[in-house]
Amino acid sequence: MEELHQDISDVILTEEEIREVVSRVGAEISADYAGKNPLIVAVLRGAFIFTADLMRAITVPCSVDFMAVSSYGDSVKSSGVVRIVKDLDTKVEGRHVIIAEDILDSGLTLSYLIKLLRARRPASIEVATFAVKDIQGKEPAIEPRYVGTHVPNEFIVGYGLDYAERYRNLPYIGVLKPEAYV
Ligand code: IMP
Ligand code: MG
């Protein structure tokens, strides 16, 4: 882990802070979905760690399935053009769907996913995002029902978030040192 730590300049959220955020979101969802058996749709790969923690913070019956999307272009900026790499195995029709996402930046990825899943006629569809990036004067393309926390407009890694597929295993969220970009 030391090898990873030394590439981080600032810690944005500690493990303890992450735990508090996730348990609060889990409690909100548990209250809203009593008796509804929601289907949690985790957006791979970034959301897999948040989803695992979130599910354990949800106290009502729920199920999980996974979708993988990949945006074209470079790994630091979202292009908004999304390709489905892995689709759900679960039927969405009539289900209460909660899309779990790691971070909402432009919102273009989620806006595409929502459109796609809506066409499958779920009973309802909402978004639970661990973080929303605060961008001055810019509203994200979608409005998530559940927001864990707000983060500054910087490229962050850890807790599932990667740079070039690295740092997902950092247990906290931090900012990469400029020299860590290759
Ligand atoms: P959006 O379509 O602009 O909302 O981009 C969302 C996706 O971009 C997330 O699911 C992440 O995979 C990725 N992303 C956005 N910001 C960051 C970041 O700061 N670190 C790592 N990945 C990010
Ligand atoms: Mg991602």
PDB file of C-alpha atoms and ligand atoms in Angstrom:
ATOM      1  CA  MET A   1       0.000   0.000   0.000  1.00  0.00           C
ATOM      2  CA  GLU A   2       2.962   2.311   0.711  1.00  0.00           C
ATOM      3  CA  GLU A   3       3.719   2.334  -2.993  1.00  0.00           C
ATOM      4  CA  LEU A   4       0.226   3.738  -3.647  1.00  0.00           C
ATOM      5  CA  HIS A   5       0.190   6.196  -0.718  1.00  0.00           C
ATOM      6  CA  GLN A   6       3.261   8.009  -1.915  1.00  0.00           C
ATOM      7  CA  ASP A   7       1.511   9.046  -5.158  1.00  0.00           C
ATOM      8  CA  ILE A   8      -1.218  10.917  -3.213  1.00  0.00           C
ATOM      9  CA  SER A   9      -0.880  14.624  -2.433  1.00  0.00           C
ATOM     10  CA  ASP A  10      -4.099  15.195  -0.466  1.00  0.00           C
ATOM     11  CA  VAL A  11      -6.611  12.967   1.273  1.00  0.00           C
ATOM     12  CA  ILE A  12     -10.133  14.112   0.361  1.00  0.00           C
ATOM     13  CA  LEU A  13     -12.074  11.519   2.384  1.00  0.00           C
ATOM     14  CA  THR A  14     -10.711   9.181   5.035  1.00  0.00           C
ATOM     15  CA  GLU A  15     -11.930   5.617   5.545  1.00  0.00           C
ATOM     16  CA  GLU A  16     -13.925   6.771   8.549  1.00  0.00           C
ATOM     17  CA  GLU A  17     -15.585   9.588   6.573  1.00  0.00           C
ATOM     18  CA  ILE A  18     -16.406   7.167   3.766  1.00  0.00           C
ATOM     19  CA  ARG A  19     -18.039   4.796   6.261  1.00  0.00           C
ATOM     20  CA  GLU A  20     -20.249   7.586   7.601  1.00  0.00           C
ATOM     21  CA  VAL A  21     -21.303   8.674   4.118  1.00  0.00           C
ATOM     22  CA  VAL A  22     -22.189   5.136   3.034  1.00  0.00           C
ATOM     23  CA  SER A  23     -24.153   4.303   6.156  1.00  0.00           C
ATOM     24  CA  ARG A  24     -26.178   7.513   5.786  1.00  0.00           C
ATOM     25  CA  VAL A  25     -27.042   6.748   2.149  1.00  0.00           C
ATOM     26  CA  GLY A  26     -27.877   3.152   3.111  1.00  0.00           C
ATOM     27  CA  ALA A  27     -30.246   4.369   5.806  1.00  0.00           C
ATOM     28  CA  GLU A  28     -31.979   6.762   3.380  1.00  0.00           C
ATOM     29  CA  ILE A  29     -32.481   3.993   0.837  1.00  0.00           C
ATOM     30  CA  SER A  30     -33.687   1.552   3.505  1.00  0.00           C
ATOM     31  CA  ALA A  31     -36.333   4.031   4.624  1.00  0.00           C
ATOM     32  CA  ASP A  32     -37.496   4.826   1.078  1.00  0.00           C
ATOM     33  CA  TYR A  33     -37.617   1.256  -0.221  1.00  0.00           C
ATOM     34  CA  ALA A  34     -39.328  -0.609   2.601  1.00  0.00           C
ATOM     35  CA  GLY A  35     -41.290  -3.483   1.040  1.00  0.00           C
ATOM     36  CA  LYS A  36     -39.934  -2.797  -2.465  1.00  0.00           C
ATOM     37  CA  ASN A  37     -36.994  -5.192  -3.013  1.00  0.00           C
ATOM     38  CA  PRO A  38     -34.948  -2.774  -5.161  1.00  0.00           C
ATOM     39  CA  LEU A  39     -32.474  -3.923  -7.799  1.00  0.00           C
ATOM     40  CA  ILE A  40     -29.126  -2.237  -7.295  1.00  0.00           C
ATOM     41  CA  VAL A  41     -27.361  -1.773 -10.617  1.00  0.00           C
ATOM     42  CA  ALA A  42     -23.661  -1.261 -10.061  1.00  0.00           C
ATOM     43  CA  VAL A  43     -21.781   0.515 -12.798  1.00  0.00           C
ATOM     44  CA  LEU A  44     -18.498  -1.292 -13.249  1.00  0.00           C
ATOM     45  CA  ARG A  45     -15.789  -0.950 -12.597  1.00  0.00           C
ATOM     46  CA  GLY A  46     -15.628   2.127 -10.380  1.00  0.00           C
ATOM     47  CA  ALA A  47     -18.781   1.505  -8.333  1.00  0.00           C
ATOM     48  CA  PHE A  48     -18.029  -2.039  -7.217  1.00  0.00           C
ATOM     49  CA  ILE A  49     -16.537  -1.069  -3.867  1.00  0.00           C
ATOM     50  CA  PHE A  50     -19.205   1.530  -3.055  1.00  0.00           C
ATOM     51  CA  THR A  51     -21.914  -0.955  -4.059  1.00  0.00           C
ATOM     52  CA  ALA A  52     -20.506  -3.691  -1.819  1.00  0.00           C
ATOM     53  CA  ASP A  53     -20.470  -1.334   1.165  1.00  0.00           C
ATOM     54  CA  LEU A  54     -23.808   0.258   0.296  1.00  0.00           C
ATOM     55  CA  MET A  55     -25.613  -3.089   0.106  1.00  0.00           C
ATOM     56  CA  ARG A  56     -24.401  -3.961   3.580  1.00  0.00           C
ATOM     57  CA  ALA A  57     -25.779  -0.625   4.795  1.00  0.00           C
ATOM     58  CA  ILE A  58     -29.223  -1.349   3.285  1.00  0.00           C
ATOM     59  CA  THR A  59     -31.506  -3.145   5.693  1.00  0.00           C
ATOM     60  CA  VAL A  60     -34.369  -4.063   3.313  1.00  0.00           C
ATOM     61  CA  PRO A  61     -34.252  -7.020   0.890  1.00  0.00           C
ATOM     62  CA  CYS A  62     -32.512  -6.038  -2.339  1.00  0.00           C
ATOM     63  CA  SER A  63     -30.651  -7.640  -5.197  1.00  0.00           C
ATOM     64  CA  VAL A  64     -27.671  -6.603  -7.263  1.00  0.00           C
ATOM     65  CA  ASP A  65     -26.576  -6.848 -10.868  1.00  0.00           C
ATOM     66  CA  PHE A  66     -23.733  -5.324 -12.811  1.00  0.00           C
ATOM     67  CA  MET A  67     -23.276  -3.289 -15.925  1.00  0.00           C
ATOM     68  CA  ALA A  68     -20.035  -2.254 -17.474  1.00  0.00           C
ATOM     69  CA  VAL A  69     -19.765   0.769 -19.675  1.00  0.00           C
ATOM     70  CA  SER A  70     -16.744   2.302 -21.201  1.00  0.00           C
ATOM     71  CA  SER A  71     -16.439   5.833 -22.417  1.00  0.00           C
ATOM     72  CA  TYR A  72     -14.471   6.454 -25.514  1.00  0.00           C
ATOM     73  CA  GLY A  73     -11.429   8.658 -25.347  1.00  0.00           C
ATOM     74  CA  ASP A  74      -8.944   9.291 -22.584  1.00  0.00           C
ATOM     75  CA  SER A  75      -9.196   8.113 -19.001  1.00  0.00           C
ATOM     76  CA  VAL A  76      -9.259  11.497 -17.263  1.00  0.00           C
ATOM     77  CA  LYS A  77     -12.107  13.335 -19.042  1.00  0.00           C
ATOM     78  CA  SER A  78     -15.570  12.005 -19.815  1.00  0.00           C
ATOM     79  CA  SER A  79     -16.509  12.160 -23.478  1.00  0.00           C
ATOM     80  CA  GLY A  80     -20.187  11.353 -22.895  1.00  0.00           C
ATOM     81  CA  VAL A  81     -20.038   8.690 -25.564  1.00  0.00           C
ATOM     82  CA  VAL A  82     -20.677   5.426 -23.803  1.00  0.00           C
ATOM     83  CA  ARG A  83     -20.475   1.849 -24.948  1.00  0.00           C
ATOM     84  CA  ILE A  84     -22.044  -1.099 -23.089  1.00  0.00           C
ATOM     85  CA  VAL A  85     -19.356  -3.635 -22.350  1.00  0.00           C
ATOM     86  CA  LYS A  86     -21.456  -5.864 -20.083  1.00  0.00           C
ATOM     87  CA  ASP A  87     -25.234  -5.798 -19.858  1.00  0.00           C
ATOM     88  CA  LEU A  88     -27.474  -6.871 -16.961  1.00  0.00           C
ATOM     89  CA  ASP A  89     -28.584 -10.482 -16.620  1.00  0.00           C
ATOM     90  CA  THR A  90     -31.607  -9.414 -14.566  1.00  0.00           C
ATOM     91  CA  LYS A  91     -34.926  -8.340 -16.088  1.00  0.00           C
ATOM     92  CA  VAL A  92     -35.548  -4.712 -15.236  1.00  0.00           C
ATOM     93  CA  GLU A  93     -39.238  -4.533 -16.173  1.00  0.00           C
ATOM     94  CA  GLY A  94     -41.365  -3.723 -13.128  1.00  0.00           C
ATOM     95  CA  ARG A  95     -38.351  -3.483 -10.807  1.00  0.00           C
ATOM     96  CA  HIS A  96     -37.380  -0.580  -8.597  1.00  0.00           C
ATOM     97  CA  VAL A  97     -33.937   0.161  -9.968  1.00  0.00           C
ATOM     98  CA  ILE A  98     -31.232   2.060  -8.112  1.00  0.00           C
ATOM     99  CA  ILE A  99     -28.151   2.763 -10.185  1.00  0.00           C
ATOM    100  CA  ALA A 100     -25.066   2.875  -7.976  1.00  0.00           C
ATOM    101  CA  GLU A 101     -22.269   5.031  -9.337  1.00  0.00           C
ATOM    102  CA  ASP A 102     -18.882   6.027  -7.992  1.00  0.00           C
ATOM    103  CA  ILE A 103     -18.734   9.635  -9.087  1.00  0.00           C
ATOM    104  CA  LEU A 104     -20.909  12.029 -11.034  1.00  0.00           C
ATOM    105  CA  ASP A 105     -18.893  14.441 -13.098  1.00  0.00           C
ATOM    106  CA  SER A 106     -20.637  15.722 -16.233  1.00  0.00           C
ATOM    107  CA  GLY A 107     -23.427  13.183 -15.633  1.00  0.00           C
ATOM    108  CA  LEU A 108     -23.277  12.132 -19.263  1.00  0.00           C
ATOM    109  CA  THR A 109     -22.519   8.498 -18.455  1.00  0.00           C
ATOM    110  CA  LEU A 110     -25.511   8.249 -16.133  1.00  0.00           C
ATOM    111  CA  SER A 111     -27.834  10.177 -18.369  1.00  0.00           C
ATOM    112  CA  TYR A 112     -27.130   7.640 -21.107  1.00  0.00           C
ATOM    113  CA  LEU A 113     -27.630   4.692 -18.738  1.00  0.00           C
ATOM    114  CA  ILE A 114     -30.908   6.037 -17.380  1.00  0.00           C
ATOM    115  CA  LYS A 115     -32.280   6.448 -20.885  1.00  0.00           C
ATOM    116  CA  LEU A 116     -31.264   2.927 -21.743  1.00  0.00           C
ATOM    117  CA  LEU A 117     -32.758   1.352 -18.606  1.00  0.00           C
ATOM    118  CA  ARG A 118     -35.948   3.424 -18.788  1.00  0.00           C
ATOM    119  CA  ALA A 119     -36.694   1.849 -22.146  1.00  0.00           C
ATOM    120  CA  ARG A 120     -36.892  -1.496 -20.281  1.00  0.00           C
ATOM    121  CA  ARG A 121     -39.831  -0.189 -18.246  1.00  0.00           C
ATOM    122  CA  PRO A 122     -38.711  -0.402 -14.622  1.00  0.00           C
ATOM    123  CA  ALA A 123     -41.264   0.499 -11.922  1.00  0.00           C
ATOM    124  CA  SER A 124     -38.911   3.302 -10.902  1.00  0.00           C
ATOM    125  CA  ILE A 125     -35.354   4.357 -11.461  1.00  0.00           C
ATOM    126  CA  GLU A 126     -33.114   6.426  -9.207  1.00  0.00           C
ATOM    127  CA  VAL A 127     -29.408   7.098  -8.883  1.00  0.00           C
ATOM    128  CA  ALA A 128     -27.237   6.709  -5.807  1.00  0.00           C
ATOM    129  CA  THR A 129     -23.833   8.236  -6.386  1.00  0.00           C
ATOM    130  CA  PHE A 130     -21.043   8.106  -3.865  1.00  0.00           C
ATOM    131  CA  ALA A 131     -19.702  11.504  -4.921  1.00  0.00           C
ATOM    132  CA  VAL A 132     -20.658  14.505  -7.010  1.00  0.00           C
ATOM    133  CA  LYS A 133     -17.924  16.661  -8.432  1.00  0.00           C
ATOM    134  CA  ASP A 134     -18.547  20.338  -7.756  1.00  0.00           C
ATOM    135  CA  ILE A 135     -18.013  22.260 -10.946  1.00  0.00           C
ATOM    136  CA  GLN A 136     -18.506  26.026 -10.763  1.00  0.00           C
ATOM    137  CA  GLY A 137     -21.367  27.218 -12.914  1.00  0.00           C
ATOM    138  CA  LYS A 138     -22.104  23.781 -14.306  1.00  0.00           C
ATOM    139  CA  GLU A 139     -25.048  21.561 -13.501  1.00  0.00           C
ATOM    140  CA  PRO A 140     -24.649  17.826 -14.075  1.00  0.00           C
ATOM    141  CA  ALA A 141     -26.817  16.323 -16.819  1.00  0.00           C
ATOM    142  CA  ILE A 142     -28.893  14.382 -14.291  1.00  0.00           C
ATOM    143  CA  GLU A 143     -30.115  14.838 -10.752  1.00  0.00           C
ATOM    144  CA  PRO A 144     -29.215  11.921  -8.477  1.00  0.00           C
ATOM    145  CA  ARG A 145     -31.747  11.034  -5.757  1.00  0.00           C
ATOM    146  CA  TYR A 146     -28.998   9.940  -3.334  1.00  0.00           C
ATOM    147  CA  VAL A 147     -25.726  11.817  -3.023  1.00  0.00           C
ATOM    148  CA  GLY A 148     -23.019  10.615  -0.679  1.00  0.00           C
ATOM    149  CA  THR A 149     -20.756  13.608  -0.730  1.00  0.00           C
ATOM    150  CA  HIS A 150     -19.431  16.494  -2.804  1.00  0.00           C
ATOM    151  CA  VAL A 151     -15.823  16.572  -3.914  1.00  0.00           C
ATOM    152  CA  PRO A 152     -13.750  19.382  -5.417  1.00  0.00           C
ATOM    153  CA  ASN A 153     -13.211  19.600  -9.157  1.00  0.00           C
ATOM    154  CA  GLU A 154      -9.993  17.622  -9.180  1.00  0.00           C
ATOM    155  CA  PHE A 155      -9.116  14.196 -10.456  1.00  0.00           C
ATOM    156  CA  ILE A 156      -9.413  11.839  -7.508  1.00  0.00           C
ATOM    157  CA  VAL A 157      -8.572   8.181  -6.978  1.00  0.00           C
ATOM    158  CA  GLY A 158      -9.251   5.439  -4.453  1.00  0.00           C
ATOM    159  CA  TYR A 159     -12.310   3.634  -3.097  1.00  0.00           C
ATOM    160  CA  GLY A 160     -12.962   2.182  -6.551  1.00  0.00           C
ATOM    161  CA  LEU A 161     -11.874   5.226  -8.556  1.00  0.00           C
ATOM    162  CA  ASP A 162      -8.913   4.680 -10.825  1.00  0.00           C
ATOM    163  CA  TYR A 163      -6.298   6.377 -12.843  1.00  0.00           C
ATOM    164  CA  ALA A 164      -5.320   4.060 -15.716  1.00  0.00           C
ATOM    165  CA  GLU A 165      -6.844   1.143 -13.732  1.00  0.00           C
ATOM    166  CA  ARG A 166      -4.661   1.811 -10.695  1.00  0.00           C
ATOM    167  CA  TYR A 167      -5.495   3.047  -7.182  1.00  0.00           C
ATOM    168  CA  ARG A 168      -8.954   1.422  -6.998  1.00  0.00           C
ATOM    169  CA  ASN A 169      -7.731  -0.489  -3.951  1.00  0.00           C
ATOM    170  CA  LEU A 170      -6.795   2.607  -1.955  1.00  0.00           C
ATOM    171  CA  PRO A 171      -9.135   2.481   1.062  1.00  0.00           C
ATOM    172  CA  TYR A 172      -9.551   6.282   1.080  1.00  0.00           C
ATOM    173  CA  ILE A 173     -10.041   8.961  -1.592  1.00  0.00           C
ATOM    174  CA  GLY A 174      -7.198  11.234  -2.534  1.00  0.00           C
ATOM    175  CA  VAL A 175      -5.735  13.522  -5.166  1.00  0.00           C
ATOM    176  CA  LEU A 176      -2.901  12.201  -7.304  1.00  0.00           C
ATOM    177  CA  LYS A 177       0.400  14.020  -7.382  1.00  0.00           C
ATOM    178  CA  PRO A 178       1.025  15.503 -10.825  1.00  0.00           C
ATOM    179  CA  GLU A 179       4.119  13.333 -11.233  1.00  0.00           C
ATOM    180  CA  ALA A 180       2.007  10.192 -10.800  1.00  0.00           C
ATOM    181  CA  TYR A 181       0.356  10.791 -14.186  1.00  0.00           C
ATOM    182  CA  VAL A 182       2.140   8.948 -16.922  1.00  0.00           C
TER     183      VAL A 182
HETATM  184  P1  IMP B   1     -19.370  11.672 -16.237  1.00  0.00           P
HETATM  185  O1  IMP B   1     -20.000  10.963 -17.395  1.00  0.00           O
HETATM  186  O2  IMP B   1     -18.650  12.924 -16.668  1.00  0.00           O
HETATM  187  O3  IMP B   1     -20.328  11.946 -15.101  1.00  0.00           O
HETATM  188  O4  IMP B   1     -18.187  10.742 -15.719  1.00  0.00           O
HETATM  189  C1  IMP B   1     -18.386   9.783 -14.752  1.00  0.00           C
HETATM  190  C2  IMP B   1     -17.332   8.712 -14.822  1.00  0.00           C
HETATM  191  O5  IMP B   1     -16.042   9.260 -15.105  1.00  0.00           O
HETATM  192  C3  IMP B   1     -17.200   8.039 -13.468  1.00  0.00           C
HETATM  193  O6  IMP B   1     -17.994   6.891 -13.416  1.00  0.00           O
HETATM  194  C4  IMP B   1     -15.739   7.724 -13.382  1.00  0.00           C
HETATM  195  O7  IMP B   1     -15.479   6.460 -13.947  1.00  0.00           O
HETATM  196  C5  IMP B   1     -15.059   8.742 -14.240  1.00  0.00           C
HETATM  197  N1  IMP B   1     -14.528   9.846 -13.418  1.00  0.00           N
HETATM  198  C6  IMP B   1     -14.993  11.113 -13.344  1.00  0.00           C
HETATM  199  N2  IMP B   1     -14.255  11.858 -12.498  1.00  0.00           N
HETATM  200  C7  IMP B   1     -13.298  11.026 -12.017  1.00  0.00           C
HETATM  201  C8  IMP B   1     -12.217  11.207 -11.073  1.00  0.00           C
HETATM  202  O8  IMP B   1     -11.975  12.284 -10.500  1.00  0.00           O
HETATM  203  N3  IMP B   1     -11.460  10.105 -10.827  1.00  0.00           N
HETATM  204  C9  IMP B   1     -11.673   8.897 -11.418  1.00  0.00           C
HETATM  205  N4  IMP B   1     -12.667   8.688 -12.302  1.00  0.00           N
HETATM  206  C10 IMP B   1     -13.471   9.743 -12.601  1.00  0.00           C
HETATM  207 MG    MG B   2     -16.016   4.725 -14.049  1.00  0.00          MG
END
